[in-house]
mmCIF file with all atom_site columns, C-alpha atoms in Angstrom:
data_model
loop_
_atom_site.group_PDB
_atom_site.id
_atom_site.type_symbol
_atom_site.label_atom_id
_atom_site.label_alt_id
_atom_site.label_comp_id
_atom_site.label_asym_id
_atom_site.label_entity_id
_atom_site.label_seq_id
_atom_site.pdbx_PDB_ins_code
_atom_site.Cartn_x
_atom_site.Cartn_y
_atom_site.Cartn_z
_atom_site.occupancy
_atom_site.B_iso_or_equiv
_atom_site.pdbx_formal_charge
_atom_site.auth_seq_id
_atom_site.auth_comp_id
_atom_site.auth_asym_id
_atom_site.auth_atom_id
_atom_site.pdbx_PDB_model_num
ATOM 1   C CA . MET A 1 1   ? 4.173   -15.762 -18.841 1.00 85.00 ? 13  MET A CA 1
ATOM 2   C CA . ALA A 1 2   ? 2.160   -13.788 -21.335 1.00 96.00 ? 14  ALA A CA 1
ATOM 3   C CA . LYS A 1 3   ? 2.164   -9.630  -20.122 1.00 98.00 ? 15  LYS A CA 1
ATOM 4   C CA . LEU A 1 4   ? 0.429   -7.082  -21.104 1.00 98.00 ? 16  LEU A CA 1
ATOM 5   C CA . TYR A 1 5   ? 2.210   -3.759  -23.122 1.00 98.00 ? 17  TYR A CA 1
ATOM 6   C CA . PHE A 1 6   ? 1.461   -0.378  -23.556 1.00 98.00 ? 18  PHE A CA 1
ATOM 7   C CA . ARG A 1 7   ? 2.682   1.550   -25.847 1.00 98.00 ? 19  ARG A CA 1
ATOM 8   C CA . TYR A 1 8   ? 2.296   5.477   -25.525 1.00 97.00 ? 20  TYR A CA 1
ATOM 9   C CA . GLY A 1 9   ? 2.452   8.589   -27.206 1.00 95.00 ? 21  GLY A CA 1
ATOM 10  C CA . ALA A 1 10  ? 1.342   12.040  -28.303 1.00 94.00 ? 22  ALA A CA 1
ATOM 11  C CA . MET A 1 11  ? -0.514  12.946  -31.375 1.00 91.00 ? 23  MET A CA 1
ATOM 12  C CA . ASN A 1 12  ? 0.804   11.291  -34.907 1.00 90.00 ? 24  ASN A CA 1
ATOM 13  C CA . SER A 1 13  ? 3.782   9.516   -32.740 1.00 92.00 ? 25  SER A CA 1
ATOM 14  C CA . GLY A 1 14  ? 2.468   7.334   -35.075 1.00 92.00 ? 26  GLY A CA 1
ATOM 15  C CA . LYS A 1 15  ? 1.443   4.207   -32.603 1.00 94.00 ? 27  LYS A CA 1
ATOM 16  C CA . SER A 1 16  ? -1.296  3.198   -35.286 1.00 93.00 ? 28  SER A CA 1
ATOM 17  C CA . THR A 1 17  ? 1.657   2.384   -38.155 1.00 94.00 ? 29  THR A CA 1
ATOM 18  C CA . ALA A 1 18  ? 2.762   0.435   -35.152 1.00 95.00 ? 30  ALA A CA 1
ATOM 19  C CA . LEU A 1 19  ? -0.172  -1.345  -34.113 1.00 96.00 ? 31  LEU A CA 1
ATOM 20  C CA . LEU A 1 20  ? -1.206  -2.459  -38.043 1.00 96.00 ? 32  LEU A CA 1
ATOM 21  C CA . GLN A 1 21  ? 3.330   -3.405  -38.197 1.00 96.00 ? 33  GLN A CA 1
ATOM 22  C CA . ALA A 1 22  ? 2.775   -5.264  -34.908 1.00 97.00 ? 34  ALA A CA 1
ATOM 23  C CA . ALA A 1 23  ? -0.527  -7.153  -36.391 1.00 96.00 ? 35  ALA A CA 1
ATOM 24  C CA . TYR A 1 24  ? 1.240   -7.621  -40.195 1.00 95.00 ? 36  TYR A CA 1
ATOM 25  C CA . ASN A 1 25  ? 4.485   -9.216  -38.625 1.00 97.00 ? 37  ASN A CA 1
ATOM 26  C CA . TYR A 1 26  ? 2.442   -11.553 -36.621 1.00 96.00 ? 38  TYR A CA 1
ATOM 27  C CA . GLU A 1 27  ? 0.310   -12.598 -39.551 1.00 94.00 ? 39  GLU A CA 1
ATOM 28  C CA . GLU A 1 28  ? 3.526   -12.840 -41.567 1.00 94.00 ? 40  GLU A CA 1
ATOM 29  C CA . ARG A 1 29  ? 4.357   -15.907 -39.885 1.00 93.00 ? 41  ARG A CA 1
ATOM 30  C CA . GLY A 1 30  ? 1.262   -17.389 -39.753 1.00 90.00 ? 42  GLY A CA 1
ATOM 31  C CA . GLN A 1 31  ? -0.390  -15.991 -36.439 1.00 93.00 ? 43  GLN A CA 1
ATOM 32  C CA . HIS A 1 32  ? -3.824  -15.382 -35.262 1.00 94.00 ? 44  HIS A CA 1
ATOM 33  C CA . VAL A 1 33  ? -4.217  -12.055 -33.636 1.00 97.00 ? 45  VAL A CA 1
ATOM 34  C CA . LEU A 1 34  ? -7.290  -9.908  -33.022 1.00 98.00 ? 46  LEU A CA 1
ATOM 35  C CA . LEU A 1 35  ? -7.434  -6.238  -33.460 1.00 98.00 ? 47  LEU A CA 1
ATOM 36  C CA . ALA A 1 36  ? -10.247 -3.989  -31.525 1.00 97.00 ? 48  ALA A CA 1
ATOM 37  C CA . LYS A 1 37  ? -10.677 -0.816  -30.113 1.00 96.00 ? 49  LYS A CA 1
ATOM 38  C CA . PRO A 1 38  ? -12.753 1.687   -28.629 1.00 96.00 ? 50  PRO A CA 1
ATOM 39  C CA . GLU A 1 39  ? -16.515 2.294   -29.783 1.00 93.00 ? 51  GLU A CA 1
ATOM 40  C CA . ILE A 1 40  ? -16.425 6.321   -28.935 1.00 88.00 ? 52  ILE A CA 1
ATOM 41  C CA . ASP A 1 41  ? -13.981 6.908   -31.285 1.00 72.00 ? 53  ASP A CA 1
ATOM 42  C CA . THR A 1 42  ? -15.818 7.665   -34.093 1.00 62.00 ? 54  THR A CA 1
ATOM 43  C CA . LYS A 1 43  ? -13.499 9.195   -36.317 1.00 68.00 ? 55  LYS A CA 1
ATOM 44  C CA . GLY A 1 44  ? -12.999 6.816   -39.087 1.00 64.00 ? 56  GLY A CA 1
ATOM 45  C CA . ALA A 1 45  ? -16.012 4.276   -37.825 1.00 76.00 ? 57  ALA A CA 1
ATOM 46  C CA . ASP A 1 46  ? -14.726 0.435   -37.395 1.00 86.00 ? 58  ASP A CA 1
ATOM 47  C CA . GLN A 1 47  ? -11.156 1.282   -39.143 1.00 89.00 ? 59  GLN A CA 1
ATOM 48  C CA . ILE A 1 48  ? -7.775  1.586   -37.884 1.00 90.00 ? 60  ILE A CA 1
ATOM 49  C CA . SER A 1 49  ? -5.616  3.993   -40.185 1.00 80.00 ? 61  SER A CA 1
ATOM 50  C CA . SER A 1 50  ? -2.390  5.134   -40.074 1.00 81.00 ? 62  SER A CA 1
ATOM 51  C CA . ARG A 1 51  ? -0.759  8.690   -41.166 1.00 77.00 ? 63  ARG A CA 1
ATOM 52  C CA . LEU A 1 52  ? 0.580   6.393   -44.193 1.00 76.00 ? 64  LEU A CA 1
ATOM 53  C CA . GLY A 1 53  ? -2.285  5.350   -46.049 1.00 77.00 ? 65  GLY A CA 1
ATOM 54  C CA . VAL A 1 54  ? -2.534  2.176   -44.216 1.00 83.00 ? 66  VAL A CA 1
ATOM 55  C CA . GLU A 1 55  ? -6.078  0.683   -42.762 1.00 87.00 ? 67  GLU A CA 1
ATOM 56  C CA . ARG A 1 56  ? -7.420  -2.208  -41.052 1.00 93.00 ? 68  ARG A CA 1
ATOM 57  C CA . THR A 1 57  ? -11.024 -2.940  -40.297 1.00 94.00 ? 69  THR A CA 1
ATOM 58  C CA . VAL A 1 58  ? -11.004 -4.512  -36.171 1.00 96.00 ? 70  VAL A CA 1
ATOM 59  C CA . ASP A 1 59  ? -12.338 -7.781  -34.764 1.00 96.00 ? 71  ASP A CA 1
ATOM 60  C CA . PHE A 1 60  ? -14.422 -5.841  -32.564 1.00 96.00 ? 72  PHE A CA 1
ATOM 61  C CA . LEU A 1 61  ? -14.998 -2.158  -31.066 1.00 96.00 ? 73  LEU A CA 1
ATOM 62  C CA . VAL A 1 62  ? -15.774 -2.149  -26.720 1.00 97.00 ? 74  VAL A CA 1
ATOM 63  C CA . GLY A 1 63  ? -17.918 -0.027  -25.188 1.00 96.00 ? 75  GLY A CA 1
ATOM 64  C CA . ARG A 1 64  ? -18.353 1.953   -22.734 1.00 95.00 ? 76  ARG A CA 1
ATOM 65  C CA . ASP A 1 65  ? -19.929 -0.022  -20.281 1.00 96.00 ? 77  ASP A CA 1
ATOM 66  C CA . ASP A 1 66  ? -18.639 -3.287  -22.267 1.00 97.00 ? 78  ASP A CA 1
ATOM 67  C CA . ASP A 1 67  ? -16.544 -6.303  -20.009 1.00 98.00 ? 79  ASP A CA 1
ATOM 68  C CA . LEU A 1 68  ? -14.170 -6.309  -22.501 1.00 98.00 ? 80  LEU A CA 1
ATOM 69  C CA . ARG A 1 69  ? -12.349 -10.138 -21.306 1.00 98.00 ? 81  ARG A CA 1
ATOM 70  C CA . ALA A 1 70  ? -15.912 -11.217 -22.392 1.00 98.00 ? 82  ALA A CA 1
ATOM 71  C CA . ARG A 1 71  ? -15.775 -9.402  -26.044 1.00 97.00 ? 83  ARG A CA 1
ATOM 72  C CA . PHE A 1 72  ? -12.236 -10.891 -26.487 1.00 98.00 ? 84  PHE A CA 1
ATOM 73  C CA . ALA A 1 73  ? -13.188 -14.714 -25.349 1.00 97.00 ? 85  ALA A CA 1
ATOM 74  C CA . THR A 1 74  ? -16.234 -14.845 -28.082 1.00 97.00 ? 86  THR A CA 1
ATOM 75  C CA . HIS A 1 75  ? -13.665 -13.641 -30.551 1.00 96.00 ? 87  HIS A CA 1
ATOM 76  C CA . ARG A 1 76  ? -11.048 -16.071 -29.805 1.00 96.00 ? 88  ARG A CA 1
ATOM 77  C CA . GLN A 1 77  ? -13.694 -18.676 -29.790 1.00 94.00 ? 89  GLN A CA 1
ATOM 78  C CA . ARG A 1 78  ? -14.543 -17.232 -33.177 1.00 92.00 ? 90  ARG A CA 1
ATOM 79  C CA . VAL A 1 79  ? -11.546 -17.839 -34.085 1.00 91.00 ? 91  VAL A CA 1
ATOM 80  C CA . GLN A 1 80  ? -10.056 -21.187 -32.893 1.00 90.00 ? 92  GLN A CA 1
ATOM 81  C CA . LEU A 1 81  ? -13.775 -22.273 -34.579 1.00 88.00 ? 93  LEU A CA 1
ATOM 82  C CA . GLU A 1 82  ? -12.733 -20.914 -38.248 1.00 85.00 ? 94  GLU A CA 1
ATOM 83  C CA . ALA A 1 83  ? -9.195  -22.067 -37.346 1.00 80.00 ? 95  ALA A CA 1
ATOM 84  C CA . ARG A 1 84  ? -10.438 -26.202 -36.413 1.00 79.00 ? 96  ARG A CA 1
ATOM 85  C CA . ALA A 1 85  ? -12.446 -25.889 -40.051 1.00 80.00 ? 97  ALA A CA 1
ATOM 86  C CA . ALA A 1 86  ? -10.286 -24.829 -42.090 1.00 71.00 ? 98  ALA A CA 1
ATOM 87  C CA . LEU A 1 87  ? -8.647  -28.577 -41.817 1.00 58.00 ? 99  LEU A CA 1
ATOM 88  C CA . VAL A 1 88  ? -5.595  -26.884 -42.332 1.00 53.00 ? 100 VAL A CA 1
ATOM 89  C CA . PRO A 1 89  ? -2.060  -29.431 -41.463 1.00 49.00 ? 101 PRO A CA 1
ATOM 90  C CA . ASP A 1 90  ? -0.409  -27.401 -38.461 1.00 51.00 ? 102 ASP A CA 1
ATOM 91  C CA . ALA A 1 91  ? -2.843  -24.967 -38.214 1.00 54.00 ? 103 ALA A CA 1
ATOM 92  C CA . ARG A 1 92  ? -2.233  -22.458 -35.345 1.00 69.00 ? 104 ARG A CA 1
ATOM 93  C CA . GLU A 1 93  ? -6.158  -22.501 -33.869 1.00 79.00 ? 105 GLU A CA 1
ATOM 94  C CA . ASP A 1 94  ? -5.547  -19.637 -31.451 1.00 92.00 ? 106 ASP A CA 1
ATOM 95  C CA . VAL A 1 95  ? -4.995  -16.411 -31.111 1.00 95.00 ? 107 VAL A CA 1
ATOM 96  C CA . ALA A 1 96  ? -1.942  -15.071 -30.392 1.00 96.00 ? 108 ALA A CA 1
ATOM 97  C CA . CYS A 1 97  ? -1.887  -11.514 -29.703 1.00 97.00 ? 109 CYS A CA 1
ATOM 98  C CA . LEU A 1 98  ? -4.797  -8.519  -28.898 1.00 98.00 ? 110 LEU A CA 1
ATOM 99  C CA . LEU A 1 99  ? -3.864  -5.762  -30.412 1.00 98.00 ? 111 LEU A CA 1
ATOM 100 C CA . VAL A 1 100 ? -6.104  -2.620  -28.817 1.00 98.00 ? 112 VAL A CA 1
ATOM 101 C CA . ASP A 1 101 ? -5.738  1.112   -30.613 1.00 96.00 ? 113 ASP A CA 1
ATOM 102 C CA . GLU A 1 102 ? -6.672  4.354   -29.007 1.00 95.00 ? 114 GLU A CA 1
ATOM 103 C CA . ALA A 1 103 ? -6.462  2.577   -25.746 1.00 97.00 ? 115 ALA A CA 1
ATOM 104 C CA . GLN A 1 104 ? -6.391  6.239   -23.430 1.00 97.00 ? 116 GLN A CA 1
ATOM 105 C CA . PHE A 1 105 ? -10.675 5.937   -24.457 1.00 96.00 ? 117 PHE A CA 1
ATOM 106 C CA . LEU A 1 106 ? -10.792 2.742   -22.517 1.00 97.00 ? 118 LEU A CA 1
ATOM 107 C CA . THR A 1 107 ? -12.266 2.704   -19.089 1.00 97.00 ? 119 THR A CA 1
ATOM 108 C CA . PRO A 1 108 ? -10.125 1.535   -16.147 1.00 98.00 ? 120 PRO A CA 1
ATOM 109 C CA . GLU A 1 109 ? -11.672 -1.193  -15.330 1.00 98.00 ? 121 GLU A CA 1
ATOM 110 C CA . GLN A 1 110 ? -11.467 -2.546  -19.300 1.00 98.00 ? 122 GLN A CA 1
ATOM 111 C CA . ALA A 1 111 ? -7.775  -1.976  -18.518 1.00 98.00 ? 123 ALA A CA 1
ATOM 112 C CA . ASP A 1 112 ? -8.071  -4.464  -15.787 1.00 98.00 ? 124 ASP A CA 1
ATOM 113 C CA . ASP A 1 113 ? -9.596  -6.874  -18.180 1.00 98.00 ? 125 ASP A CA 1
ATOM 114 C CA . LEU A 1 114 ? -6.347  -6.212  -20.007 1.00 98.00 ? 126 LEU A CA 1
ATOM 115 C CA . LEU A 1 115 ? -4.394  -7.284  -17.237 1.00 98.00 ? 127 LEU A CA 1
ATOM 116 C CA . ARG A 1 116 ? -6.525  -10.376 -17.461 1.00 98.00 ? 128 ARG A CA 1
ATOM 117 C CA . ILE A 1 117 ? -6.076  -11.596 -20.747 1.00 98.00 ? 129 ILE A CA 1
ATOM 118 C CA . ALA A 1 118 ? -2.816  -11.425 -20.000 1.00 98.00 ? 130 ALA A CA 1
ATOM 119 C CA . VAL A 1 119 ? -1.950  -13.143 -17.180 1.00 98.00 ? 131 VAL A CA 1
ATOM 120 C CA . GLU A 1 120 ? -4.937  -15.497 -16.730 1.00 98.00 ? 132 GLU A CA 1
ATOM 121 C CA . ASP A 1 121 ? -6.017  -16.032 -20.244 1.00 97.00 ? 133 ASP A CA 1
ATOM 122 C CA . GLY A 1 122 ? -2.022  -16.761 -21.198 1.00 97.00 ? 134 GLY A CA 1
ATOM 123 C CA . ILE A 1 123 ? -2.231  -14.309 -24.549 1.00 98.00 ? 135 ILE A CA 1
ATOM 124 C CA . PRO A 1 124 ? -0.453  -11.075 -24.902 1.00 98.00 ? 136 PRO A CA 1
ATOM 125 C CA . VAL A 1 125 ? -1.522  -7.616  -25.365 1.00 98.00 ? 137 VAL A CA 1
ATOM 126 C CA . LEU A 1 126 ? -0.239  -4.629  -26.989 1.00 98.00 ? 138 LEU A CA 1
ATOM 127 C CA . ALA A 1 127 ? -2.193  -1.624  -25.992 1.00 98.00 ? 139 ALA A CA 1
ATOM 128 C CA . TYR A 1 128 ? -1.564  1.968   -27.848 1.00 98.00 ? 140 TYR A CA 1
ATOM 129 C CA . GLY A 1 129 ? -2.805  5.275   -27.012 1.00 97.00 ? 141 GLY A CA 1
ATOM 130 C CA . ILE A 1 130 ? -2.307  8.855   -25.887 1.00 96.00 ? 142 ILE A CA 1
ATOM 131 C CA . ARG A 1 131 ? -0.944  9.284   -22.308 1.00 95.00 ? 143 ARG A CA 1
ATOM 132 C CA . THR A 1 132 ? -2.603  12.799  -21.789 1.00 95.00 ? 144 THR A CA 1
ATOM 133 C CA . ASP A 1 133 ? -5.443  15.247  -23.006 1.00 94.00 ? 145 ASP A CA 1
ATOM 134 C CA . PHE A 1 134 ? -5.455  18.691  -24.486 1.00 93.00 ? 146 PHE A CA 1
ATOM 135 C CA . GLN A 1 135 ? -5.496  20.064  -20.744 1.00 93.00 ? 147 GLN A CA 1
ATOM 136 C CA . THR A 1 136 ? -2.559  17.977  -19.533 1.00 94.00 ? 148 THR A CA 1
ATOM 137 C CA . ARG A 1 137 ? -4.370  15.282  -17.532 1.00 94.00 ? 149 ARG A CA 1
ATOM 138 C CA . ALA A 1 138 ? -4.036  11.633  -18.289 1.00 96.00 ? 150 ALA A CA 1
ATOM 139 C CA . PHE A 1 139 ? -6.921  9.997   -19.965 1.00 96.00 ? 151 PHE A CA 1
ATOM 140 C CA . PRO A 1 140 ? -8.321  7.162   -17.325 1.00 96.00 ? 152 PRO A CA 1
ATOM 141 C CA . GLY A 1 141 ? -7.686  4.095   -19.390 1.00 97.00 ? 153 GLY A CA 1
ATOM 142 C CA . SER A 1 142 ? -4.322  5.702   -20.050 1.00 98.00 ? 154 SER A CA 1
ATOM 143 C CA . ALA A 1 143 ? -3.573  5.855   -16.006 1.00 98.00 ? 155 ALA A CA 1
ATOM 144 C CA . ARG A 1 144 ? -4.680  2.583   -15.028 1.00 98.00 ? 156 ARG A CA 1
ATOM 145 C CA . LEU A 1 145 ? -2.682  1.158   -18.213 1.00 98.00 ? 157 LEU A CA 1
ATOM 146 C CA . MET A 1 146 ? -0.048  2.938   -16.818 1.00 98.00 ? 158 MET A CA 1
ATOM 147 C CA . GLU A 1 147 ? -0.186  1.323   -13.809 1.00 98.00 ? 159 GLU A CA 1
ATOM 148 C CA . LEU A 1 148 ? -0.542  -1.980  -14.377 1.00 98.00 ? 160 LEU A CA 1
ATOM 149 C CA . SER A 1 149 ? 1.683   -2.627  -17.558 1.00 98.00 ? 161 SER A CA 1
ATOM 150 C CA . HIS A 1 150 ? 4.642   -4.815  -17.293 1.00 98.00 ? 162 HIS A CA 1
ATOM 151 C CA . SER A 1 151 ? 6.141   -3.135  -20.349 1.00 98.00 ? 163 SER A CA 1
ATOM 152 C CA . LEU A 1 152 ? 5.569   0.950   -21.216 1.00 98.00 ? 164 LEU A CA 1
ATOM 153 C CA . GLU A 1 153 ? 6.840   1.949   -24.262 1.00 97.00 ? 165 GLU A CA 1
ATOM 154 C CA . GLU A 1 154 ? 7.176   5.895   -24.999 1.00 96.00 ? 166 GLU A CA 1
ATOM 155 C CA . LEU A 1 155 ? 6.383   6.307   -28.978 1.00 96.00 ? 167 LEU A CA 1
ATOM 156 C CA . LYS A 1 156 ? 8.087   9.951   -30.137 1.00 95.00 ? 168 LYS A CA 1
ATOM 157 C CA . THR A 1 157 ? 7.101   12.655  -32.099 1.00 95.00 ? 169 THR A CA 1
ATOM 158 C CA . ILE A 1 158 ? 8.560   16.286  -32.378 1.00 96.00 ? 170 ILE A CA 1
ATOM 159 C CA . CYS A 1 159 ? 6.646   19.427  -31.495 1.00 97.00 ? 171 CYS A CA 1
ATOM 160 C CA . ARG A 1 160 ? 6.358   22.457  -34.314 1.00 95.00 ? 172 ARG A CA 1
ATOM 161 C CA . CYS A 1 161 ? 10.097  23.655  -32.703 1.00 96.00 ? 173 CYS A CA 1
ATOM 162 C CA . GLY A 1 162 ? 11.661  20.267  -33.305 1.00 96.00 ? 174 GLY A CA 1
ATOM 163 C CA . SER A 1 163 ? 11.823  19.432  -29.434 1.00 97.00 ? 175 SER A CA 1
ATOM 164 C CA . LYS A 1 164 ? 10.080  16.008  -28.397 1.00 96.00 ? 176 LYS A CA 1
ATOM 165 C CA . ALA A 1 165 ? 6.774   16.624  -27.940 1.00 96.00 ? 177 ALA A CA 1
ATOM 166 C CA . LEU A 1 166 ? 4.910   15.671  -24.971 1.00 95.00 ? 178 LEU A CA 1
ATOM 167 C CA . PHE A 1 167 ? 1.737   17.437  -25.095 1.00 95.00 ? 179 PHE A CA 1
ATOM 168 C CA . ASN A 1 168 ? -1.403  17.705  -26.698 1.00 94.00 ? 180 ASN A CA 1
ATOM 169 C CA . ALA A 1 169 ? -3.103  21.196  -27.658 1.00 94.00 ? 181 ALA A CA 1
ATOM 170 C CA . ARG A 1 170 ? -6.705  20.969  -28.949 1.00 94.00 ? 182 ARG A CA 1
ATOM 171 C CA . LEU A 1 171 ? -7.789  23.397  -31.912 1.00 93.00 ? 183 LEU A CA 1
ATOM 172 C CA . VAL A 1 172 ? -11.527 24.089  -32.890 1.00 91.00 ? 184 VAL A CA 1
ATOM 173 C CA . GLY A 1 173 ? -12.077 26.137  -35.959 1.00 87.00 ? 185 GLY A CA 1
ATOM 174 C CA . GLY A 1 174 ? -8.112  26.659  -36.587 1.00 88.00 ? 186 GLY A CA 1
ATOM 175 C CA . ARG A 1 175 ? -8.000  28.706  -33.315 1.00 91.00 ? 187 ARG A CA 1
ATOM 176 C CA . PHE A 1 176 ? -6.306  26.639  -29.890 1.00 93.00 ? 188 PHE A CA 1
ATOM 177 C CA . VAL A 1 177 ? -8.968  26.102  -27.150 1.00 92.00 ? 189 VAL A CA 1
ATOM 178 C CA . PHE A 1 178 ? -8.038  25.114  -23.301 1.00 88.00 ? 190 PHE A CA 1
ATOM 179 C CA . ASP A 1 179 ? -11.472 24.498  -22.034 1.00 86.00 ? 191 ASP A CA 1
ATOM 180 C CA . GLY A 1 180 ? -14.298 21.419  -22.655 1.00 80.00 ? 192 GLY A CA 1
ATOM 181 C CA . ASP A 1 181 ? -14.894 18.043  -21.968 1.00 78.00 ? 193 ASP A CA 1
ATOM 182 C CA . GLN A 1 182 ? -11.954 15.363  -22.564 1.00 84.00 ? 194 GLN A CA 1
ATOM 183 C CA . VAL A 1 183 ? -12.837 14.085  -25.441 1.00 81.00 ? 195 VAL A CA 1
ATOM 184 C CA . ALA A 1 184 ? -13.958 15.934  -28.593 1.00 73.00 ? 196 ALA A CA 1
ATOM 185 C CA . ILE A 1 185 ? -13.808 14.350  -32.075 1.00 65.00 ? 197 ILE A CA 1
ATOM 186 C CA . ASP A 1 186 ? -14.009 16.339  -35.183 1.00 54.00 ? 198 ASP A CA 1
ATOM 187 C CA . GLU A 1 187 ? -17.226 14.919  -35.869 1.00 48.00 ? 199 GLU A CA 1
ATOM 188 C CA . LEU A 1 188 ? -18.909 15.214  -33.469 1.00 47.00 ? 200 LEU A CA 1
ATOM 189 C CA . THR A 1 189 ? -18.827 18.746  -33.458 1.00 50.00 ? 201 THR A CA 1
ATOM 190 C CA . ALA A 1 190 ? -20.067 22.247  -35.667 1.00 55.00 ? 202 ALA A CA 1
ATOM 191 C CA . ASP A 1 191 ? -16.261 23.750  -36.025 1.00 71.00 ? 203 ASP A CA 1
ATOM 192 C CA . ARG A 1 192 ? -13.516 21.214  -37.001 1.00 83.00 ? 204 ARG A CA 1
ATOM 193 C CA . VAL A 1 193 ? -11.749 19.897  -34.193 1.00 87.00 ? 205 VAL A CA 1
ATOM 194 C CA . THR A 1 194 ? -7.693  19.092  -34.408 1.00 90.00 ? 206 THR A CA 1
ATOM 195 C CA . TYR A 1 195 ? -5.014  18.444  -32.248 1.00 92.00 ? 207 TYR A CA 1
ATOM 196 C CA . GLU A 1 196 ? -1.015  19.499  -32.475 1.00 95.00 ? 208 GLU A CA 1
ATOM 197 C CA . SER A 1 197 ? 1.481   17.325  -30.608 1.00 96.00 ? 209 SER A CA 1
ATOM 198 C CA . MET A 1 198 ? 3.875   20.357  -28.658 1.00 96.00 ? 210 MET A CA 1
ATOM 199 C CA . CYS A 1 199 ? 6.399   20.849  -26.505 1.00 97.00 ? 211 CYS A CA 1
ATOM 200 C CA . ALA A 1 200 ? 6.398   22.254  -22.729 1.00 96.00 ? 212 ALA A CA 1
ATOM 201 C CA . ARG A 1 201 ? 7.736   25.647  -23.908 1.00 96.00 ? 213 ARG A CA 1
ATOM 202 C CA . CYS A 1 202 ? 5.395   25.908  -26.879 1.00 96.00 ? 214 CYS A CA 1
ATOM 203 C CA . TYR A 1 203 ? 1.914   24.437  -24.430 1.00 95.00 ? 215 TYR A CA 1
ATOM 204 C CA . LEU A 1 204 ? 2.493   27.304  -22.538 1.00 96.00 ? 216 LEU A CA 1
ATOM 205 C CA . ARG A 1 205 ? 3.212   29.815  -24.894 1.00 94.00 ? 217 ARG A CA 1
ATOM 206 C CA . GLU A 1 206 ? -0.199  29.173  -26.637 1.00 93.00 ? 218 GLU A CA 1
ATOM 207 C CA . SER A 1 207 ? -2.320  28.477  -23.257 1.00 92.00 ? 219 SER A CA 1
ATOM 208 C CA . GLY A 1 208 ? -1.079  31.483  -21.489 1.00 89.00 ? 220 GLY A CA 1
ATOM 209 C CA . GLY A 1 209 ? 1.375   29.277  -19.189 1.00 86.00 ? 221 GLY A CA 1
ATOM 210 C CA . ARG A 1 210 ? -1.959  27.155  -18.492 1.00 82.00 ? 222 ARG A CA 1
ATOM 211 C CA . LEU A 1 211 ? -2.039  23.528  -17.511 1.00 81.00 ? 223 LEU A CA 1
ATOM 212 C CA . ARG A 1 212 ? -4.981  22.642  -16.896 1.00 71.00 ? 224 ARG A CA 1
#
């Protein structure tokens, strides 16, 4: 049975790099993959970009009200038709894996769709995302993936102090902020929004002891 995998970590833990590497590994073996990400992630538009400078265009964007399973089925059919039209002997005619970047921005219902794609449609799903927001609260999509996934894998990175980073602190114009909307992407704001991955001790120091 195909499985749903959720690979999560703080900012700058190499999630997009790992996704692009996984896609490369499949394709190096002659297999088809589909890449997707939520359209709310306007940074990079329809691109998945890693900090190493590697980027790739997704096969489809997922709107907040989209039926993700139906969107996947449409693109899966396209892959199958293109493979058959190529008339290559022994060519693989189906999608080997669905890879989803920025999965924290999915709705809980779309996370449910990912499980159905794996279990009922028989296609492995690798979802990559951040577990918690800048106020240490779980993103709804991430929370549901934590509940549903067959496999959970933490991708680790370090804090400024060298300890394991656990949280994501938000900076606006270079200053830490601990109030605001759960989602803030720099292109949507007047002041540049950035994030820093931090250990619990450093996060509490910057927040004055606040955890929400």
